[in-house]
């Protein structure tokens, strides 16, 4: 599913975006998609470890319950 997004940019940033689009010989959407992906990738690495992910990793595979994991899934899933 796609959605349309309208963004107001400062003149300098808009001209830079146009020049990147021309240099890459692609659409503005592709340039924005790539820039967004790079931004997210940089933010993930700069943020450091996620506390919730650390907790999940610490306890992954340590189920010591009264039934097997398969039985638990069968009981809890329709």
mmCIF file of C-alpha atoms in Angstrom:
data_model
loop_
_atom_site.group_PDB
_atom_site.id
_atom_site.type_symbol
_atom_site.label_atom_id
_atom_site.label_comp_id
_atom_site.label_asym_id
_atom_site.label_seq_id
_atom_site.Cartn_x
_atom_site.Cartn_y
_atom_site.Cartn_z
ATOM 1 C CA UNK A 1 0.000 0.000 0.000
ATOM 2 C CA UNK A 2 1.310 3.416 -0.887
ATOM 3 C CA UNK A 3 0.293 6.846 0.269
ATOM 4 C CA UNK A 4 0.959 10.298 -1.068
ATOM 5 C CA UNK A 5 2.934 12.697 1.062
ATOM 6 C CA UNK A 6 3.298 16.403 0.417
ATOM 7 C CA UNK A 7 6.242 18.150 2.037
ATOM 8 C CA UNK A 8 7.214 21.810 2.064
ATOM 9 C CA UNK A 9 10.964 22.237 1.778
ATOM 10 C CA UNK A 10 13.230 25.268 2.069
ATOM 11 C CA UNK A 11 14.359 26.531 -1.336
ATOM 12 C CA UNK A 12 17.955 25.338 -0.875
ATOM 13 C CA UNK A 13 16.868 21.830 0.079
ATOM 14 C CA UNK A 14 14.385 21.673 -2.805
ATOM 15 C CA UNK A 15 17.046 22.654 -5.344
ATOM 16 C CA UNK A 16 19.438 20.086 -3.875
ATOM 17 C CA UNK A 17 16.731 17.433 -4.177
ATOM 18 C CA UNK A 18 16.126 18.383 -7.817
ATOM 19 C CA UNK A 19 19.828 18.167 -8.604
ATOM 20 C CA UNK A 20 20.101 14.750 -6.923
ATOM 21 C CA UNK A 21 17.135 13.552 -8.956
ATOM 22 C CA UNK A 22 18.741 14.718 -12.196
ATOM 23 C CA UNK A 23 22.130 13.236 -11.279
ATOM 24 C CA UNK A 24 20.598 9.874 -10.383
ATOM 25 C CA UNK A 25 18.302 9.974 -13.454
ATOM 26 C CA UNK A 26 15.412 8.806 -11.341
ATOM 27 C CA UNK A 27 12.215 10.085 -9.765
ATOM 28 C CA UNK A 28 11.984 12.350 -6.721
ATOM 29 C CA UNK A 29 10.187 9.524 -4.901
ATOM 30 C CA UNK A 30 13.163 7.213 -5.326
ATOM 31 C CA UNK A 31 15.551 9.882 -4.028
ATOM 32 C CA UNK A 32 13.354 10.525 -0.983
ATOM 33 C CA UNK A 33 12.924 6.794 -0.331
ATOM 34 C CA UNK A 34 16.688 6.292 -0.398
ATOM 35 C CA UNK A 35 17.274 9.305 1.865
ATOM 36 C CA UNK A 36 14.674 8.033 4.335
ATOM 37 C CA UNK A 37 16.233 4.561 4.357
ATOM 38 C CA UNK A 38 19.681 6.052 5.026
ATOM 39 C CA UNK A 39 18.269 8.214 7.821
ATOM 40 C CA UNK A 40 16.612 5.239 9.511
ATOM 41 C CA UNK A 41 19.739 3.118 9.140
ATOM 42 C CA UNK A 42 21.911 5.843 10.703
ATOM 43 C CA UNK A 43 19.467 6.395 13.570
ATOM 44 C CA UNK A 44 19.375 2.675 14.374
ATOM 45 C CA UNK A 45 23.142 2.402 14.626
ATOM 46 C CA UNK A 46 23.515 5.697 16.506
ATOM 47 C CA UNK A 47 20.821 4.863 19.046
ATOM 48 C CA UNK A 48 22.763 1.949 20.452
ATOM 49 C CA UNK A 49 21.206 -1.201 21.850
ATOM 50 C CA UNK A 50 17.490 -1.237 22.477
ATOM 51 C CA UNK A 51 16.707 -2.226 26.071
ATOM 52 C CA UNK A 52 13.667 -4.270 25.082
ATOM 53 C CA UNK A 53 15.653 -6.131 22.415
ATOM 54 C CA UNK A 54 18.395 -6.815 24.966
ATOM 55 C CA UNK A 55 15.796 -8.291 27.329
ATOM 56 C CA UNK A 56 14.339 -10.491 24.589
ATOM 57 C CA UNK A 57 17.803 -11.674 23.552
ATOM 58 C CA UNK A 58 18.689 -12.522 27.157
ATOM 59 C CA UNK A 59 15.669 -14.795 27.601
ATOM 60 C CA UNK A 60 15.274 -16.197 24.087
ATOM 61 C CA UNK A 61 15.123 -19.980 24.059
ATOM 62 C CA UNK A 62 14.909 -20.384 27.828
ATOM 63 C CA UNK A 63 11.322 -21.631 28.197
ATOM 64 C CA UNK A 64 11.208 -23.992 31.177
ATOM 65 C CA UNK A 65 7.448 -24.290 31.418
ATOM 66 C CA UNK A 66 5.204 -27.251 32.061
ATOM 67 C CA UNK A 67 4.719 -27.981 28.344
ATOM 68 C CA UNK A 68 6.757 -27.737 25.169
ATOM 69 C CA UNK A 69 6.781 -24.621 23.030
ATOM 70 C CA UNK A 70 4.683 -26.402 20.394
ATOM 71 C CA UNK A 71 2.025 -27.324 22.954
ATOM 72 C CA UNK A 72 1.958 -23.782 24.279
ATOM 73 C CA UNK A 73 1.429 -22.400 20.769
ATOM 74 C CA UNK A 74 -1.357 -24.915 20.130
ATOM 75 C CA UNK A 75 -3.108 -23.892 23.347
ATOM 76 C CA UNK A 76 -2.779 -20.153 22.794
ATOM 77 C CA UNK A 77 -3.394 -19.939 19.023
ATOM 78 C CA UNK A 78 -6.788 -20.601 17.444
#
